[in-house]
Amino acid sequence: MPRIAVYSLLVCVLALAAAVVSFVQGSWLGIVWVLMFGVSSNMTWFYWRKAQIDRQRAEAAARQPQSGCAGGPRA
């Protein structure tokens, strides 16, 4: 998992905890924390999925045979 995804996951968990504490105390400020939770969870998903796709593309490129003749003979 990329570092930015881990950081956004941490922000996601902290925002959820802050929202719960806010609502338990009766403050409507928890709505801001819920919105931050939504943004950070989307960032976590995006960067995690991007890392998966990049890894799959790198593996697919490594499996393809290399032609090795970039400047081959010309006719």
mmCIF file of N, CA, C and O in Angstrom:
data_model
loop_
_atom_site.group_PDB
_atom_site.id
_atom_site.type_symbol
_atom_site.label_atom_id
_atom_site.label_comp_id
_atom_site.label_asym_id
_atom_site.label_seq_id
_atom_site.Cartn_x
_atom_site.Cartn_y
_atom_site.Cartn_z
ATOM 1 N N MET A 1 0.851 -1.170 0.000
ATOM 2 C CA MET A 1 0.000 0.000 0.000
ATOM 3 C C MET A 1 0.903 1.242 0.000
ATOM 4 O O MET A 1 1.821 1.340 0.809
ATOM 5 N N PRO A 2 0.662 2.169 -0.902
ATOM 6 C CA PRO A 2 1.500 3.364 -0.967
ATOM 7 C C PRO A 2 1.373 4.217 0.304
ATOM 8 O O PRO A 2 0.366 4.170 1.004
ATOM 9 N N ARG A 3 2.404 4.975 0.558
ATOM 10 C CA ARG A 3 2.447 5.772 1.784
ATOM 11 C C ARG A 3 1.298 6.764 1.862
ATOM 12 O O ARG A 3 0.715 6.962 2.936
ATOM 13 N N ILE A 4 0.939 7.402 0.755
ATOM 14 C CA ILE A 4 -0.140 8.393 0.798
ATOM 15 C C ILE A 4 -1.489 7.728 1.116
ATOM 16 O O ILE A 4 -2.327 8.321 1.783
ATOM 17 N N ALA A 5 -1.668 6.485 0.694
ATOM 18 C CA ALA A 5 -2.893 5.771 1.034
ATOM 19 C C ALA A 5 -2.938 5.457 2.525
ATOM 20 O O ALA A 5 -4.003 5.528 3.147
ATOM 21 N N VAL A 6 -1.798 5.132 3.105
ATOM 22 C CA VAL A 6 -1.745 4.863 4.545
ATOM 23 C C VAL A 6 -2.058 6.139 5.325
ATOM 24 O O VAL A 6 -2.819 6.110 6.303
ATOM 25 N N TYR A 7 -1.489 7.256 4.887
ATOM 26 C CA TYR A 7 -1.759 8.528 5.568
ATOM 27 C C TYR A 7 -3.235 8.912 5.458
ATOM 28 O O TYR A 7 -3.836 9.375 6.430
ATOM 29 N N SER A 8 -3.814 8.738 4.302
ATOM 30 C CA SER A 8 -5.225 9.094 4.151
ATOM 31 C C SER A 8 -6.121 8.132 4.933
ATOM 32 O O SER A 8 -7.171 8.535 5.441
ATOM 33 N N LEU A 9 -5.701 6.876 5.077
ATOM 34 C CA LEU A 9 -6.447 5.944 5.921
ATOM 35 C C LEU A 9 -6.385 6.371 7.384
ATOM 36 O O LEU A 9 -7.387 6.307 8.103
ATOM 37 N N LEU A 10 -5.220 6.848 7.810
ATOM 38 C CA LEU A 10 -5.078 7.346 9.169
ATOM 39 C C LEU A 10 -5.984 8.561 9.404
ATOM 40 O O LEU A 10 -6.669 8.657 10.428
ATOM 41 N N VAL A 11 -6.013 9.476 8.446
ATOM 42 C CA VAL A 11 -6.896 10.641 8.542
ATOM 43 C C VAL A 11 -8.357 10.198 8.569
ATOM 44 O O VAL A 11 -9.171 10.749 9.318
ATOM 45 N N CYS A 12 -8.673 9.191 7.798
ATOM 46 C CA CYS A 12 -10.031 8.655 7.754
ATOM 47 C C CYS A 12 -10.463 8.142 9.137
ATOM 48 O O CYS A 12 -11.548 8.466 9.626
ATOM 49 N N VAL A 13 -9.605 7.355 9.766
ATOM 50 C CA VAL A 13 -9.916 6.804 11.086
ATOM 51 C C VAL A 13 -10.029 7.915 12.119
ATOM 52 O O VAL A 13 -10.959 7.922 12.953
ATOM 53 N N LEU A 14 -9.105 8.872 12.088
ATOM 54 C CA LEU A 14 -9.153 9.974 13.053
ATOM 55 C C LEU A 14 -10.385 10.856 12.846
ATOM 56 O O LEU A 14 -10.982 11.324 13.815
ATOM 57 N N ALA A 15 -10.773 11.081 11.602
ATOM 58 C CA ALA A 15 -11.966 11.883 11.325
ATOM 59 C C ALA A 15 -13.221 11.174 11.813
ATOM 60 O O ALA A 15 -14.142 11.812 12.348
ATOM 61 N N LEU A 16 -13.257 9.864 11.662
ATOM 62 C CA LEU A 16 -14.407 9.108 12.158
ATOM 63 C C LEU A 16 -14.490 9.198 13.680
ATOM 64 O O LEU A 16 -15.574 9.422 14.237
ATOM 65 N N ALA A 17 -13.353 9.063 14.341
ATOM 66 C CA ALA A 17 -13.340 9.171 15.803
ATOM 67 C C ALA A 17 -13.757 10.575 16.248
ATOM 68 O O ALA A 17 -14.538 10.726 17.209
ATOM 69 N N ALA A 18 -13.271 11.585 15.557
ATOM 70 C CA ALA A 18 -13.631 12.964 15.903
ATOM 71 C C ALA A 18 -15.126 13.208 15.676
ATOM 72 O O ALA A 18 -15.772 13.909 16.465
ATOM 73 N N ALA A 19 -15.686 12.633 14.627
ATOM 74 C CA ALA A 19 -17.123 12.793 14.357
ATOM 75 C C ALA A 19 -17.945 12.140 15.456
ATOM 76 O O ALA A 19 -18.935 12.720 15.931
ATOM 77 N N VAL A 20 -17.545 10.957 15.870
ATOM 78 C CA VAL A 20 -18.286 10.268 16.930
ATOM 79 C C VAL A 20 -18.230 11.070 18.222
ATOM 80 O O VAL A 20 -19.262 11.281 18.876
ATOM 81 N N VAL A 21 -17.036 11.541 18.592
ATOM 82 C CA VAL A 21 -16.898 12.334 19.819
ATOM 83 C C VAL A 21 -17.727 13.604 19.716
ATOM 84 O O VAL A 21 -18.402 14.001 20.669
ATOM 85 N N SER A 22 -17.704 14.257 18.576
ATOM 86 C CA SER A 22 -18.463 15.490 18.382
ATOM 87 C C SER A 22 -19.959 15.266 18.550
ATOM 88 O O SER A 22 -20.637 16.029 19.240
ATOM 89 N N PHE A 23 -20.466 14.220 17.912
ATOM 90 C CA PHE A 23 -21.901 13.954 18.000
ATOM 91 C C PHE A 23 -22.314 13.506 19.397
ATOM 92 O O PHE A 23 -23.400 13.844 19.866
ATOM 93 N N VAL A 24 -21.454 12.762 20.077
ATOM 94 C CA VAL A 24 -21.762 12.338 21.444
ATOM 95 C C VAL A 24 -21.846 13.546 22.371
ATOM 96 O O VAL A 24 -22.682 13.594 23.276
ATOM 97 N N GLN A 25 -20.999 14.543 22.123
ATOM 98 C CA GLN A 25 -21.021 15.759 22.936
ATOM 99 C C GLN A 25 -22.149 16.699 22.522
ATOM 100 O O GLN A 25 -22.347 17.734 23.149
ATOM 101 N N GLY A 26 -22.866 16.368 21.479
ATOM 102 C CA GLY A 26 -23.998 17.182 21.049
ATOM 103 C C GLY A 26 -23.628 18.326 20.131
ATOM 104 O O GLY A 26 -24.426 19.242 19.918
ATOM 105 N N SER A 27 -22.458 18.285 19.545
ATOM 106 C CA SER A 27 -22.006 19.359 18.659
ATOM 107 C C SER A 27 -22.306 18.986 17.207
ATOM 108 O O SER A 27 -22.085 17.855 16.779
ATOM 109 N N TRP A 28 -22.786 19.980 16.468
ATOM 110 C CA TRP A 28 -23.053 19.767 15.044
ATOM 111 C C TRP A 28 -21.786 19.891 14.212
ATOM 112 O O TRP A 28 -21.813 19.714 12.995
ATOM 113 N N LEU A 29 -20.666 20.196 14.850
ATOM 114 C CA LEU A 29 -19.387 20.259 14.150
ATOM 115 C C LEU A 29 -18.991 18.886 13.606
ATOM 116 O O LEU A 29 -18.157 18.775 12.705
ATOM 117 N N GLY A 30 -19.630 17.840 14.105
ATOM 118 C CA GLY A 30 -19.364 16.489 13.625
ATOM 119 C C GLY A 30 -19.644 16.325 12.139
ATOM 120 O O GLY A 30 -19.064 15.448 11.493
ATOM 121 N N ILE A 31 -20.507 17.172 11.609
ATOM 122 C CA ILE A 31 -20.818 17.104 10.175
ATOM 123 C C ILE A 31 -19.563 17.380 9.351
ATOM 124 O O ILE A 31 -19.318 16.731 8.327
ATOM 125 N N VAL A 32 -18.740 18.319 9.799
ATOM 126 C CA VAL A 32 -17.488 18.623 9.098
ATOM 127 C C VAL A 32 -16.575 17.402 9.130
ATOM 128 O O VAL A 32 -15.933 17.065 8.131
ATOM 129 N N TRP A 33 -16.526 16.713 10.266
ATOM 130 C CA TRP A 33 -15.687 15.523 10.391
ATOM 131 C C TRP A 33 -16.199 14.392 9.507
ATOM 132 O O TRP A 33 -15.406 13.626 8.952
ATOM 133 N N VAL A 34 -17.510 14.291 9.374
ATOM 134 C CA VAL A 34 -18.072 13.266 8.485
ATOM 135 C C VAL A 34 -17.679 13.554 7.042
ATOM 136 O O VAL A 34 -17.332 12.639 6.284
ATOM 137 N N LEU A 35 -17.722 14.823 6.654
ATOM 138 C CA LEU A 35 -17.307 15.186 5.297
ATOM 139 C C LEU A 35 -15.829 14.891 5.076
ATOM 140 O O LEU A 35 -15.433 14.378 4.017
ATOM 141 N N MET A 36 -14.992 15.184 6.080
ATOM 142 C CA MET A 36 -13.568 14.876 5.966
ATOM 143 C C MET A 36 -13.346 13.364 5.893
ATOM 144 O O MET A 36 -12.473 12.891 5.172
ATOM 145 N N PHE A 37 -14.147 12.625 6.628
ATOM 146 C CA PHE A 37 -14.084 11.168 6.556
ATOM 147 C C PHE A 37 -14.373 10.691 5.126
ATOM 148 O O PHE A 37 -13.675 9.828 4.596
ATOM 149 N N GLY A 38 -15.378 11.262 4.500
ATOM 150 C CA GLY A 38 -15.728 10.879 3.133
ATOM 151 C C GLY A 38 -14.629 11.176 2.139
ATOM 152 O O GLY A 38 -14.286 10.335 1.300
ATOM 153 N N VAL A 39 -14.039 12.347 2.238
ATOM 154 C CA VAL A 39 -12.968 12.721 1.315
ATOM 155 C C VAL A 39 -11.747 11.827 1.514
ATOM 156 O O VAL A 39 -11.161 11.315 0.557
ATOM 157 N N SER A 40 -11.371 11.609 2.765
ATOM 158 C CA SER A 40 -10.172 10.809 3.020
ATOM 159 C C SER A 40 -10.379 9.339 2.675
ATOM 160 O O SER A 40 -9.451 8.667 2.220
ATOM 161 N N SER A 41 -11.599 8.832 2.843
ATOM 162 C CA SER A 41 -11.839 7.434 2.449
ATOM 163 C C SER A 41 -11.772 7.285 0.931
ATOM 164 O O SER A 41 -11.253 6.284 0.421
ATOM 165 N N ASN A 42 -12.250 8.278 0.207
ATOM 166 C CA ASN A 42 -12.138 8.242 -1.252
ATOM 167 C C ASN A 42 -10.681 8.330 -1.698
ATOM 168 O O ASN A 42 -10.278 7.643 -2.647
ATOM 169 N N MET A 43 -9.890 9.145 -1.006
ATOM 170 C CA MET A 43 -8.465 9.230 -1.335
ATOM 171 C C MET A 43 -7.761 7.906 -1.069
ATOM 172 O O MET A 43 -6.922 7.476 -1.863
ATOM 173 N N THR A 44 -8.116 7.265 0.043
ATOM 174 C CA THR A 44 -7.518 5.969 0.370
ATOM 175 C C THR A 44 -7.824 4.961 -0.720
ATOM 176 O O THR A 44 -6.943 4.265 -1.219
ATOM 177 N N TRP A 45 -9.086 4.875 -1.102
ATOM 178 C CA TRP A 45 -9.489 3.918 -2.127
ATOM 179 C C TRP A 45 -8.790 4.227 -3.450
ATOM 180 O O TRP A 45 -8.293 3.321 -4.124
ATOM 181 N N PHE A 46 -8.740 5.503 -3.830
ATOM 182 C CA PHE A 46 -8.151 5.886 -5.105
ATOM 183 C C PHE A 46 -6.680 5.507 -5.184
ATOM 184 O O PHE A 46 -6.237 4.889 -6.153
ATOM 185 N N TYR A 47 -5.901 5.871 -4.165
ATOM 186 C CA TYR A 47 -4.462 5.603 -4.206
ATOM 187 C C TYR A 47 -4.151 4.126 -4.052
ATOM 188 O O TYR A 47 -3.184 3.624 -4.621
ATOM 189 N N TRP A 48 -4.960 3.399 -3.283
ATOM 190 C CA TRP A 48 -4.764 1.956 -3.159
ATOM 191 C C TRP A 48 -5.050 1.270 -4.496
ATOM 192 O O TRP A 48 -4.286 0.430 -4.955
ATOM 193 N N ARG A 49 -6.149 1.678 -5.137
ATOM 194 C CA ARG A 49 -6.508 1.083 -6.434
ATOM 195 C C ARG A 49 -5.478 1.459 -7.499
ATOM 196 O O ARG A 49 -5.117 0.641 -8.348
ATOM 197 N N LYS A 50 -4.990 2.686 -7.493
ATOM 198 C CA LYS A 50 -3.979 3.129 -8.455
ATOM 199 C C LYS A 50 -2.701 2.300 -8.305
ATOM 200 O O LYS A 50 -2.087 1.911 -9.301
ATOM 201 N N ALA A 51 -2.308 2.014 -7.074
ATOM 202 C CA ALA A 51 -1.111 1.203 -6.845
ATOM 203 C C ALA A 51 -1.309 -0.212 -7.369
ATOM 204 O O ALA A 51 -0.390 -0.800 -7.950
ATOM 205 N N GLN A 52 -2.509 -0.762 -7.203
ATOM 206 C CA GLN A 52 -2.796 -2.098 -7.725
ATOM 207 C C GLN A 52 -2.705 -2.125 -9.249
ATOM 208 O O GLN A 52 -2.107 -3.033 -9.829
ATOM 209 N N ILE A 53 -3.294 -1.147 -9.899
ATOM 210 C CA ILE A 53 -3.291 -1.098 -11.360
ATOM 211 C C ILE A 53 -1.864 -0.908 -11.879
ATOM 212 O O ILE A 53 -1.449 -1.563 -12.831
ATOM 213 N N ASP A 54 -1.093 -0.031 -11.225
ATOM 214 C CA ASP A 54 0.306 0.174 -11.635
ATOM 215 C C ASP A 54 1.114 -1.107 -11.489
ATOM 216 O O ASP A 54 1.940 -1.435 -12.344
ATOM 217 N N ARG A 55 0.885 -1.840 -10.396
ATOM 218 C CA ARG A 55 1.605 -3.097 -10.180
ATOM 219 C C ARG A 55 1.231 -4.119 -11.249
ATOM 220 O O ARG A 55 2.094 -4.818 -11.785
ATOM 221 N N GLN A 56 -0.057 -4.206 -11.593
ATOM 222 C CA GLN A 56 -0.500 -5.148 -12.621
ATOM 223 C C GLN A 56 0.098 -4.790 -13.981
ATOM 224 O O GLN A 56 0.501 -5.670 -14.735
ATOM 225 N N ARG A 57 0.165 -3.508 -14.291
ATOM 226 C CA ARG A 57 0.749 -3.085 -15.569
ATOM 227 C C ARG A 57 2.240 -3.397 -15.623
ATOM 228 O O ARG A 57 2.756 -3.800 -16.667
ATOM 229 N N ALA A 58 2.933 -3.208 -14.505
ATOM 230 C CA ALA A 58 4.364 -3.506 -14.469
ATOM 231 C C ALA A 58 4.608 -5.003 -14.634
ATOM 232 O O ALA A 58 5.541 -5.414 -15.335
ATOM 233 N N GLU A 59 3.779 -5.828 -14.009
ATOM 234 C CA GLU A 59 3.920 -7.277 -14.159
ATOM 235 C C GLU A 59 3.622 -7.708 -15.588
ATOM 236 O O GLU A 59 4.303 -8.572 -16.133
ATOM 237 N N ALA A 60 2.615 -7.104 -16.207
ATOM 238 C CA ALA A 60 2.274 -7.447 -17.587
ATOM 239 C C ALA A 60 3.395 -7.024 -18.537
ATOM 240 O O ALA A 60 3.718 -7.741 -19.483
ATOM 241 N N ALA A 61 3.995 -5.872 -18.269
ATOM 242 C CA ALA A 61 5.097 -5.411 -19.122
ATOM 243 C C ALA A 61 6.328 -6.299 -18.950
ATOM 244 O O ALA A 61 7.071 -6.527 -19.902
ATOM 245 N N ALA A 62 6.531 -6.804 -17.737
ATOM 246 C CA ALA A 62 7.682 -7.669 -17.496
ATOM 247 C C ALA A 62 7.492 -9.036 -18.151
ATOM 248 O O ALA A 62 8.464 -9.690 -18.531
ATOM 249 N N ARG A 63 6.255 -9.472 -18.315
ATOM 250 C CA ARG A 63 5.983 -10.767 -18.936
ATOM 251 C C ARG A 63 6.090 -10.731 -20.448
ATOM 252 O O ARG A 63 6.302 -11.762 -21.081
ATOM 253 N N GLN A 64 5.936 -9.575 -21.065
ATOM 254 C CA GLN A 64 6.002 -9.480 -22.518
ATOM 255 C C GLN A 64 7.449 -9.612 -22.970
ATOM 256 O O GLN A 64 8.350 -9.049 -22.351
ATOM 257 N N PRO A 65 7.667 -10.344 -24.067
ATOM 258 C CA PRO A 65 9.049 -10.486 -24.554
ATOM 259 C C PRO A 65 9.578 -9.158 -25.074
ATOM 260 O O PRO A 65 8.868 -8.379 -25.697
ATOM 261 N N GLN A 66 10.840 -8.904 -24.791
ATOM 262 C CA GLN A 66 11.483 -7.688 -25.255
ATOM 263 C C GLN A 66 12.082 -7.928 -26.635
ATOM 264 O O GLN A 66 12.699 -8.947 -26.884
ATOM 265 N N SER A 67 11.899 -6.979 -27.547
ATOM 266 C CA SER A 67 12.373 -7.180 -28.916
ATOM 267 C C SER A 67 13.884 -6.955 -29.031
ATOM 268 O O SER A 67 14.517 -7.482 -29.918
ATOM 269 N N GLY A 68 14.494 -6.186 -28.200
ATOM 270 C CA GLY A 68 15.940 -6.056 -28.154
ATOM 271 C C GLY A 68 16.600 -5.435 -29.370
ATOM 272 O O GLY A 68 17.787 -5.246 -29.384
ATOM 273 N N CYS A 69 15.875 -5.134 -30.427
ATOM 274 C CA CYS A 69 16.528 -4.535 -31.608
ATOM 275 C C CYS A 69 15.891 -3.176 -31.863
ATOM 276 O O CYS A 69 15.091 -2.998 -32.768
ATOM 277 N N ALA A 70 16.268 -2.224 -31.056
ATOM 278 C CA ALA A 70 15.704 -0.887 -31.197
ATOM 279 C C ALA A 70 16.218 -0.203 -32.464
ATOM 280 O O ALA A 70 15.499 0.537 -33.104
ATOM 281 N N GLY A 71 17.440 -0.477 -32.833
ATOM 282 C CA GLY A 71 17.998 0.129 -34.042
ATOM 283 C C GLY A 71 18.411 -0.948 -35.017
ATOM 284 O O GLY A 71 19.544 -0.991 -35.485
ATOM 285 N N GLY A 72 17.518 -1.841 -35.322
ATOM 286 C CA GLY A 72 17.813 -2.993 -36.163
ATOM 287 C C GLY A 72 18.153 -2.603 -37.590
ATOM 288 O O GLY A 72 18.157 -1.421 -37.956
ATOM 289 N N PRO A 73 18.457 -3.573 -38.424
ATOM 290 C CA PRO A 73 18.832 -3.312 -39.833
ATOM 291 C C PRO A 73 17.675 -2.694 -40.621
ATOM 292 O O PRO A 73 16.524 -3.007 -40.398
ATOM 293 N N ARG A 74 18.045 -1.822 -41.506
ATOM 294 C CA ARG A 74 17.026 -1.170 -42.335
ATOM 295 C C ARG A 74 17.154 -1.671 -43.763
ATOM 296 O O ARG A 74 18.237 -1.936 -44.243
ATOM 297 N N ALA A 75 16.020 -1.725 -44.440
ATOM 298 C CA ALA A 75 16.013 -2.246 -45.807
ATOM 299 C C ALA A 75 16.300 -1.168 -46.822
ATOM 300 O O ALA A 75 16.145 -0.034 -46.698
#
